[in-house]
Amino acid sequence: AQKVTQAQTEISVVEKEDVTLDCVYETRDTTYYLFWYKQPPSGELVFLIRRNSFDEQNEISGRYSWNFQKSTSSFNFTITASQVVDSAVYFCALSDAQGAQKLVFGQGTRLTINP
Amino acid sequence: DAGITQSPRHKVTETGTPVTLRCHQTENHRYMYWYRQDPGHGLRLIHYSYGVKDTDKGEVSDGYSVSRSKTEDFLLTLESATSSQTSVYFCAISEPGLAGGREQFFGPGTRLTVL
């Protein structure tokens, strides 16, 4: 069975600090996909990134970066120079590569950026 | 943004009453999903659909049924609501892509309270 663990329930930092959200996953599949979603206080779920299990290259998008390491089954998310608008709940998720590619979510990490 | 709407957005009902939530998409995506979000659990899959009249169970399907008579509509029914079904319900859609993996796009959510 697939499983995603986000051990950090809540994180609080001061604006402009860097912050890393941890995600550890379990799967027996050789092909799978990893995702991060953001849920701001308004409640909607916003897709941030999808990563293929065969692609371990780190990715950077502005202040956001993602570190995928198959050796440790981790897909961590770093926000550099955090801003108040980054305050949200962040979810890591995993899907297999078959059919509906159903998502298995972690419990989420509530990130609060204080001015 | 993906064209996904959910109705109603908020509902309060009493234990034992039937409830139907509607998800409507304008993207003509093949796959549709229903998730529930509860504190400490992230999002969990209830049911999904891979085409008109083609549905299957997810992780937490007990007490729920679904129907999809048209590509654009996916209905979630609680035959006899219980307090444990108080939750926020999200609909999602996805479409097979050439690269294999695909992200799911989420609707705005329905907050259901069962008294």
PDB file of C-alpha atoms in Angstrom:
ATOM      1  CA  ALA A   1       0.000   0.000   0.000  1.00  0.00           C
ATOM      2  CA  GLN A   2       1.099   3.528  -0.641  1.00  0.00           C
ATOM      3  CA  LYS A   3       1.663   5.944   2.195  1.00  0.00           C
ATOM      4  CA  VAL A   4       2.754   9.557   2.567  1.00  0.00           C
ATOM      5  CA  THR A   5       4.028  11.012   5.825  1.00  0.00           C
ATOM      6  CA  GLN A   6       4.391  14.688   6.598  1.00  0.00           C
ATOM      7  CA  ALA A   7       5.806  14.617  10.096  1.00  0.00           C
ATOM      8  CA  GLN A   8       5.656  18.366  10.607  1.00  0.00           C
ATOM      9  CA  THR A   9       2.112  19.219  11.628  1.00  0.00           C
ATOM     10  CA  GLU A  10       2.741  22.942  12.037  1.00  0.00           C
ATOM     11  CA  ILE A  11       5.635  25.250  11.275  1.00  0.00           C
ATOM     12  CA  SER A  12       5.888  28.906  12.186  1.00  0.00           C
ATOM     13  CA  VAL A  13       8.658  31.190  10.926  1.00  0.00           C
ATOM     14  CA  VAL A  14       9.339  34.866  10.573  1.00  0.00           C
ATOM     15  CA  GLU A  15       9.042  36.447   7.165  1.00  0.00           C
ATOM     16  CA  LYS A  16      12.151  36.177   4.947  1.00  0.00           C
ATOM     17  CA  GLU A  17      13.333  32.998   6.643  1.00  0.00           C
ATOM     18  CA  ASP A  18      13.847  29.884   4.540  1.00  0.00           C
ATOM     19  CA  VAL A  19      11.654  26.936   5.431  1.00  0.00           C
ATOM     20  CA  THR A  20      11.642  23.285   4.365  1.00  0.00           C
ATOM     21  CA  LEU A  21       8.596  21.054   4.448  1.00  0.00           C
ATOM     22  CA  ASP A  22       9.371  17.355   4.696  1.00  0.00           C
ATOM     23  CA  CYS A  23       7.608  14.570   2.830  1.00  0.00           C
ATOM     24  CA  VAL A  24       8.432  10.870   3.072  1.00  0.00           C
ATOM     25  CA  TYR A  25       6.609   8.286   1.012  1.00  0.00           C
ATOM     26  CA  GLU A  26       6.241   4.517   0.758  1.00  0.00           C
ATOM     27  CA  THR A  27       5.430   2.574  -2.389  1.00  0.00           C
ATOM     28  CA  ARG A  28       6.336  -0.714  -4.017  1.00  0.00           C
ATOM     29  CA  ASP A  29       5.827   0.650  -7.506  1.00  0.00           C
ATOM     30  CA  THR A  30       8.782   1.447  -9.714  1.00  0.00           C
ATOM     31  CA  THR A  31       6.852   4.116 -11.596  1.00  0.00           C
ATOM     32  CA  TYR A  32       4.964   6.663  -9.561  1.00  0.00           C
ATOM     33  CA  TYR A  33       4.315  10.368  -9.291  1.00  0.00           C
ATOM     34  CA  LEU A  34       4.778  12.822  -6.462  1.00  0.00           C
ATOM     35  CA  PHE A  35       2.885  16.058  -5.980  1.00  0.00           C
ATOM     36  CA  TRP A  36       2.681  19.121  -3.799  1.00  0.00           C
ATOM     37  CA  TYR A  37      -0.531  21.086  -3.302  1.00  0.00           C
ATOM     38  CA  LYS A  38      -1.116  24.339  -1.444  1.00  0.00           C
ATOM     39  CA  GLN A  39      -4.292  25.114   0.488  1.00  0.00           C
ATOM     40  CA  PRO A  40      -4.421  28.810   1.444  1.00  0.00           C
ATOM     41  CA  PRO A  41      -6.795  30.072   4.137  1.00  0.00           C
ATOM     42  CA  SER A  42      -9.487  30.531   1.495  1.00  0.00           C
ATOM     43  CA  GLY A  43      -9.693  26.743   1.267  1.00  0.00           C
ATOM     44  CA  GLU A  44      -9.064  25.858  -2.361  1.00  0.00           C
ATOM     45  CA  LEU A  45      -6.400  23.351  -3.360  1.00  0.00           C
ATOM     46  CA  VAL A  46      -3.737  24.672  -5.683  1.00  0.00           C
ATOM     47  CA  PHE A  47      -1.472  22.354  -7.644  1.00  0.00           C
ATOM     48  CA  LEU A  48       2.225  23.249  -7.307  1.00  0.00           C
ATOM     49  CA  ILE A  49       4.305  20.480  -8.860  1.00  0.00           C
ATOM     50  CA  ARG A  50       4.302  16.923 -10.197  1.00  0.00           C
ATOM     51  CA  ARG A  51       7.427  14.775 -10.259  1.00  0.00           C
ATOM     52  CA  ASN A  52       8.019  11.505 -12.102  1.00  0.00           C
ATOM     53  CA  SER A  53       9.821   8.750 -10.188  1.00  0.00           C
ATOM     54  CA  PHE A  54      12.403   8.503 -12.936  1.00  0.00           C
ATOM     55  CA  ASP A  55      13.340  12.150 -12.731  1.00  0.00           C
ATOM     56  CA  GLU A  56      15.395  12.969  -9.645  1.00  0.00           C
ATOM     57  CA  GLN A  57      16.456  16.378 -10.802  1.00  0.00           C
ATOM     58  CA  ASN A  58      15.742  19.087  -8.322  1.00  0.00           C
ATOM     59  CA  GLU A  59      13.360  21.756  -9.511  1.00  0.00           C
ATOM     60  CA  ILE A  60      13.265  25.456  -8.812  1.00  0.00           C
ATOM     61  CA  SER A  61      10.406  27.816  -9.510  1.00  0.00           C
ATOM     62  CA  GLY A  62      11.043  31.294  -8.203  1.00  0.00           C
ATOM     63  CA  ARG A  63      11.279  31.067  -4.418  1.00  0.00           C
ATOM     64  CA  TYR A  64      10.089  27.459  -4.429  1.00  0.00           C
ATOM     65  CA  SER A  65      12.342  24.451  -4.828  1.00  0.00           C
ATOM     66  CA  TRP A  66      11.836  20.731  -4.536  1.00  0.00           C
ATOM     67  CA  ASN A  67      14.367  18.041  -3.632  1.00  0.00           C
ATOM     68  CA  PHE A  68      13.477  14.515  -4.715  1.00  0.00           C
ATOM     69  CA  GLN A  69      15.649  11.696  -3.348  1.00  0.00           C
ATOM     70  CA  LYS A  70      14.651   8.129  -4.132  1.00  0.00           C
ATOM     71  CA  SER A  71      17.350   6.768  -1.822  1.00  0.00           C
ATOM     72  CA  THR A  72      15.537   8.206   1.184  1.00  0.00           C
ATOM     73  CA  SER A  73      12.021   8.157  -0.325  1.00  0.00           C
ATOM     74  CA  SER A  74      11.697  11.860   0.259  1.00  0.00           C
ATOM     75  CA  PHE A  75      10.286  14.767  -1.710  1.00  0.00           C
ATOM     76  CA  ASN A  76      10.960  17.900   0.296  1.00  0.00           C
ATOM     77  CA  PHE A  77       9.748  21.396  -0.474  1.00  0.00           C
ATOM     78  CA  THR A  78      11.730  24.529   0.365  1.00  0.00           C
ATOM     79  CA  ILE A  79      10.482  28.094   0.325  1.00  0.00           C
ATOM     80  CA  THR A  80      13.263  30.645   0.200  1.00  0.00           C
ATOM     81  CA  ALA A  81      12.770  34.104   1.673  1.00  0.00           C
ATOM     82  CA  SER A  82       9.291  33.259   2.874  1.00  0.00           C
ATOM     83  CA  GLN A  83       6.458  35.767   2.638  1.00  0.00           C
ATOM     84  CA  VAL A  84       3.210  36.154   4.539  1.00  0.00           C
ATOM     85  CA  VAL A  85       1.324  35.039   1.407  1.00  0.00           C
ATOM     86  CA  ASP A  86       3.033  31.647   1.702  1.00  0.00           C
ATOM     87  CA  SER A  87       0.988  30.941   4.812  1.00  0.00           C
ATOM     88  CA  ALA A  88      -1.108  27.879   3.981  1.00  0.00           C
ATOM     89  CA  VAL A  89      -1.485  24.175   4.518  1.00  0.00           C
ATOM     90  CA  TYR A  90       0.763  22.226   2.192  1.00  0.00           C
ATOM     91  CA  PHE A  91       0.035  18.679   1.130  1.00  0.00           C
ATOM     92  CA  CYS A  92       2.387  16.149  -0.351  1.00  0.00           C
ATOM     93  CA  ALA A  93       0.741  13.367  -2.398  1.00  0.00           C
ATOM     94  CA  LEU A  94       1.655  10.198  -4.262  1.00  0.00           C
ATOM     95  CA  SER A  95       0.003   8.316  -7.111  1.00  0.00           C
ATOM     96  CA  ASP A  96       0.773   5.164  -9.033  1.00  0.00           C
ATOM     97  CA  ALA A  97       1.038   5.167 -12.806  1.00  0.00           C
ATOM     98  CA  GLN A  98      -1.991   2.993 -13.520  1.00  0.00           C
ATOM     99  CA  GLY A  99      -5.478   3.976 -14.654  1.00  0.00           C
ATOM    100  CA  ALA A 100      -7.032   6.660 -12.504  1.00  0.00           C
ATOM    101  CA  GLN A 101      -3.752   7.469 -10.746  1.00  0.00           C
ATOM    102  CA  LYS A 102      -5.528   7.973  -7.444  1.00  0.00           C
ATOM    103  CA  LEU A 103      -3.818  10.329  -5.042  1.00  0.00           C
ATOM    104  CA  VAL A 104      -2.702   9.354  -1.554  1.00  0.00           C
ATOM    105  CA  PHE A 105      -2.168  12.446   0.556  1.00  0.00           C
ATOM    106  CA  GLY A 106      -0.047  13.173   3.558  1.00  0.00           C
ATOM    107  CA  GLN A 107      -1.635  14.749   6.607  1.00  0.00           C
ATOM    108  CA  GLY A 108      -0.532  18.218   5.599  1.00  0.00           C
ATOM    109  CA  THR A 109       1.766  20.819   7.165  1.00  0.00           C
ATOM    110  CA  ARG A 110       0.318  24.113   8.316  1.00  0.00           C
ATOM    111  CA  LEU A 111       2.843  26.846   7.565  1.00  0.00           C
ATOM    112  CA  THR A 112       2.489  30.229   9.211  1.00  0.00           C
ATOM    113  CA  ILE A 113       4.693  33.092   8.110  1.00  0.00           C
ATOM    114  CA  ASN A 114       4.749  35.875  10.670  1.00  0.00           C
ATOM    115  CA  PRO A 115       5.511  39.458   9.640  1.00  0.00           C
TER     116      PRO A 115
ATOM    117  CA  ASP B   1      -8.118  27.584 -13.762  1.00  0.00           C
ATOM    118  CA  ALA B   2      -9.911  24.302 -14.431  1.00  0.00           C
ATOM    119  CA  GLY B   3     -13.659  24.737 -14.746  1.00  0.00           C
ATOM    120  CA  ILE B   4     -14.947  22.813 -11.757  1.00  0.00           C
ATOM    121  CA  THR B   5     -17.892  23.799  -9.631  1.00  0.00           C
ATOM    122  CA  GLN B   6     -19.415  22.113  -6.630  1.00  0.00           C
ATOM    123  CA  SER B   7     -22.888  22.536  -5.221  1.00  0.00           C
ATOM    124  CA  PRO B   8     -23.955  23.250  -2.641  1.00  0.00           C
ATOM    125  CA  ARG B   9     -20.925  24.987  -1.144  1.00  0.00           C
ATOM    126  CA  HIS B  10     -22.290  24.664   2.371  1.00  0.00           C
ATOM    127  CA  LYS B  11     -24.909  22.367   3.817  1.00  0.00           C
ATOM    128  CA  VAL B  12     -26.213  21.575   7.261  1.00  0.00           C
ATOM    129  CA  THR B  13     -28.362  18.506   7.603  1.00  0.00           C
ATOM    130  CA  GLU B  14     -29.646  16.132  10.221  1.00  0.00           C
ATOM    131  CA  THR B  15     -28.592  12.582  10.958  1.00  0.00           C
ATOM    132  CA  GLY B  16     -30.452  10.057   8.854  1.00  0.00           C
ATOM    133  CA  THR B  17     -31.309  12.343   5.952  1.00  0.00           C
ATOM    134  CA  PRO B  18     -30.069  11.709   2.411  1.00  0.00           C
ATOM    135  CA  VAL B  19     -27.660  14.215   0.927  1.00  0.00           C
ATOM    136  CA  THR B  20     -26.397  14.628  -2.630  1.00  0.00           C
ATOM    137  CA  LEU B  21     -23.385  16.703  -3.579  1.00  0.00           C
ATOM    138  CA  ARG B  22     -22.791  17.680  -7.177  1.00  0.00           C
ATOM    139  CA  CYS B  23     -19.569  18.206  -9.067  1.00  0.00           C
ATOM    140  CA  HIS B  24     -19.728  19.802 -12.501  1.00  0.00           C
ATOM    141  CA  GLN B  25     -16.822  20.255 -14.917  1.00  0.00           C
ATOM    142  CA  THR B  26     -16.517  22.102 -18.195  1.00  0.00           C
ATOM    143  CA  GLU B  27     -13.137  20.590 -19.143  1.00  0.00           C
ATOM    144  CA  ASN B  28     -14.398  17.309 -20.623  1.00  0.00           C
ATOM    145  CA  HIS B  29     -11.886  15.413 -18.467  1.00  0.00           C
ATOM    146  CA  ARG B  30     -12.267  11.659 -18.308  1.00  0.00           C
ATOM    147  CA  TYR B  31     -11.479  11.091 -14.621  1.00  0.00           C
ATOM    148  CA  MET B  32     -13.405  12.519 -11.704  1.00  0.00           C
ATOM    149  CA  TYR B  33     -12.848  11.959  -7.996  1.00  0.00           C
ATOM    150  CA  TRP B  34     -14.463  12.660  -4.647  1.00  0.00           C
ATOM    151  CA  TYR B  35     -12.272  13.232  -1.580  1.00  0.00           C
ATOM    152  CA  ARG B  36     -13.039  14.184   1.975  1.00  0.00           C
ATOM    153  CA  GLN B  37     -10.764  16.343   4.098  1.00  0.00           C
ATOM    154  CA  ASP B  38     -10.593  15.872   7.840  1.00  0.00           C
ATOM    155  CA  PRO B  39      -8.098  17.256  10.378  1.00  0.00           C
ATOM    156  CA  GLY B  40      -5.137  14.937  10.819  1.00  0.00           C
ATOM    157  CA  HIS B  41      -6.022  12.860   7.760  1.00  0.00           C
ATOM    158  CA  GLY B  42      -5.291  15.092   4.824  1.00  0.00           C
ATOM    159  CA  LEU B  43      -7.556  14.179   1.921  1.00  0.00           C
ATOM    160  CA  ARG B  44      -8.872  10.675   1.440  1.00  0.00           C
ATOM    161  CA  LEU B  45     -10.443   9.231  -1.676  1.00  0.00           C
ATOM    162  CA  ILE B  46     -14.102   8.225  -1.431  1.00  0.00           C
ATOM    163  CA  HIS B  47     -14.980   7.184  -4.992  1.00  0.00           C
ATOM    164  CA  TYR B  48     -13.754   7.906  -8.468  1.00  0.00           C
ATOM    165  CA  SER B  49     -14.976   7.631 -12.037  1.00  0.00           C
ATOM    166  CA  TYR B  50     -13.084   6.723 -15.191  1.00  0.00           C
ATOM    167  CA  GLY B  51     -15.945   7.393 -17.595  1.00  0.00           C
ATOM    168  CA  VAL B  52     -19.694   7.705 -17.904  1.00  0.00           C
ATOM    169  CA  LYS B  53     -21.294   5.051 -15.705  1.00  0.00           C
ATOM    170  CA  ASP B  54     -17.838   3.724 -14.766  1.00  0.00           C
ATOM    171  CA  THR B  55     -17.057   4.185 -11.092  1.00  0.00           C
ATOM    172  CA  ASP B  56     -15.044   2.488  -8.389  1.00  0.00           C
ATOM    173  CA  LYS B  57     -14.472   2.668  -4.657  1.00  0.00           C
ATOM    174  CA  GLY B  58     -11.733   4.524  -2.897  1.00  0.00           C
ATOM    175  CA  GLU B  59     -10.234   4.236   0.555  1.00  0.00           C
ATOM    176  CA  VAL B  60     -13.258   5.477   2.547  1.00  0.00           C
ATOM    177  CA  SER B  61     -16.299   4.511   0.479  1.00  0.00           C
ATOM    178  CA  ASP B  62     -18.545   3.073   3.209  1.00  0.00           C
ATOM    179  CA  GLY B  63     -21.774   5.072   3.499  1.00  0.00           C
ATOM    180  CA  TYR B  64     -21.315   6.770   0.130  1.00  0.00           C
ATOM    181  CA  SER B  65     -22.487   6.097  -3.392  1.00  0.00           C
ATOM    182  CA  VAL B  66     -21.767   7.894  -6.653  1.00  0.00           C
ATOM    183  CA  SER B  67     -23.192   8.238 -10.112  1.00  0.00           C
ATOM    184  CA  ARG B  68     -21.968   9.640 -13.382  1.00  0.00           C
ATOM    185  CA  SER B  69     -24.565   9.793 -16.121  1.00  0.00           C
ATOM    186  CA  LYS B  70     -22.807  12.524 -18.105  1.00  0.00           C
ATOM    187  CA  THR B  71     -19.145  13.328 -18.624  1.00  0.00           C
ATOM    188  CA  GLU B  72     -19.513  16.662 -16.895  1.00  0.00           C
ATOM    189  CA  ASP B  73     -21.374  15.614 -13.736  1.00  0.00           C
ATOM    190  CA  PHE B  74     -20.305  13.408 -10.843  1.00  0.00           C
ATOM    191  CA  LEU B  75     -22.710  13.046  -7.933  1.00  0.00           C
ATOM    192  CA  LEU B  76     -21.859  11.916  -4.417  1.00  0.00           C
ATOM    193  CA  THR B  77     -24.733  10.631  -2.283  1.00  0.00           C
ATOM    194  CA  LEU B  78     -24.880   9.983   1.417  1.00  0.00           C
ATOM    195  CA  GLU B  79     -27.860   7.677   1.681  1.00  0.00           C
ATOM    196  CA  SER B  80     -28.356   8.295   5.403  1.00  0.00           C
ATOM    197  CA  ALA B  81     -26.018  10.950   6.750  1.00  0.00           C
ATOM    198  CA  THR B  82     -24.173  10.373  10.002  1.00  0.00           C
ATOM    199  CA  SER B  83     -22.195  12.787  12.173  1.00  0.00           C
ATOM    200  CA  SER B  84     -18.966  11.041  11.130  1.00  0.00           C
ATOM    201  CA  GLN B  85     -19.609  12.293   7.619  1.00  0.00           C
ATOM    202  CA  THR B  86     -19.252  15.895   8.717  1.00  0.00           C
ATOM    203  CA  SER B  87     -16.352  17.008   6.574  1.00  0.00           C
ATOM    204  CA  VAL B  88     -15.200  19.129   3.674  1.00  0.00           C
ATOM    205  CA  TYR B  89     -15.744  17.355   0.376  1.00  0.00           C
ATOM    206  CA  PHE B  90     -13.617  18.051  -2.664  1.00  0.00           C
ATOM    207  CA  CYS B  91     -14.195  17.013  -6.233  1.00  0.00           C
ATOM    208  CA  ALA B  92     -11.242  16.681  -8.594  1.00  0.00           C
ATOM    209  CA  ILE B  93     -10.735  16.025 -12.296  1.00  0.00           C
ATOM    210  CA  SER B  94      -7.869  14.810 -14.432  1.00  0.00           C
ATOM    211  CA  GLU B  95      -7.147  13.817 -17.985  1.00  0.00           C
ATOM    212  CA  PRO B  96      -4.589  11.344 -19.361  1.00  0.00           C
ATOM    213  CA  GLY B  97      -1.575  13.153 -20.743  1.00  0.00           C
ATOM    214  CA  LEU B  98       1.052  12.224 -23.278  1.00  0.00           C
ATOM    215  CA  ALA B  99       3.754  12.227 -20.608  1.00  0.00           C
ATOM    216  CA  GLY B 100       1.935   9.637 -18.508  1.00  0.00           C
ATOM    217  CA  GLY B 101       1.517  11.353 -15.190  1.00  0.00           C
ATOM    218  CA  ARG B 102      -1.156  13.944 -14.677  1.00  0.00           C
ATOM    219  CA  GLU B 103      -2.185  16.258 -11.913  1.00  0.00           C
ATOM    220  CA  GLN B 104      -5.648  16.520 -10.487  1.00  0.00           C
ATOM    221  CA  PHE B 105      -7.448  19.843 -10.349  1.00  0.00           C
ATOM    222  CA  PHE B 106      -9.774  20.459  -7.487  1.00  0.00           C
ATOM    223  CA  GLY B 107     -13.107  22.151  -7.085  1.00  0.00           C
ATOM    224  CA  PRO B 108     -13.760  24.741  -4.365  1.00  0.00           C
ATOM    225  CA  GLY B 109     -15.103  22.207  -1.848  1.00  0.00           C
ATOM    226  CA  THR B 110     -18.388  21.639  -0.019  1.00  0.00           C
ATOM    227  CA  ARG B 111     -18.572  21.998   3.734  1.00  0.00           C
ATOM    228  CA  LEU B 112     -21.092  19.496   5.087  1.00  0.00           C
ATOM    229  CA  THR B 113     -22.259  19.456   8.690  1.00  0.00           C
ATOM    230  CA  VAL B 114     -24.381  16.589   9.949  1.00  0.00           C
ATOM    231  CA  LEU B 115     -26.126  17.359  13.238  1.00  0.00           C
TER     232      LEU B 115
END
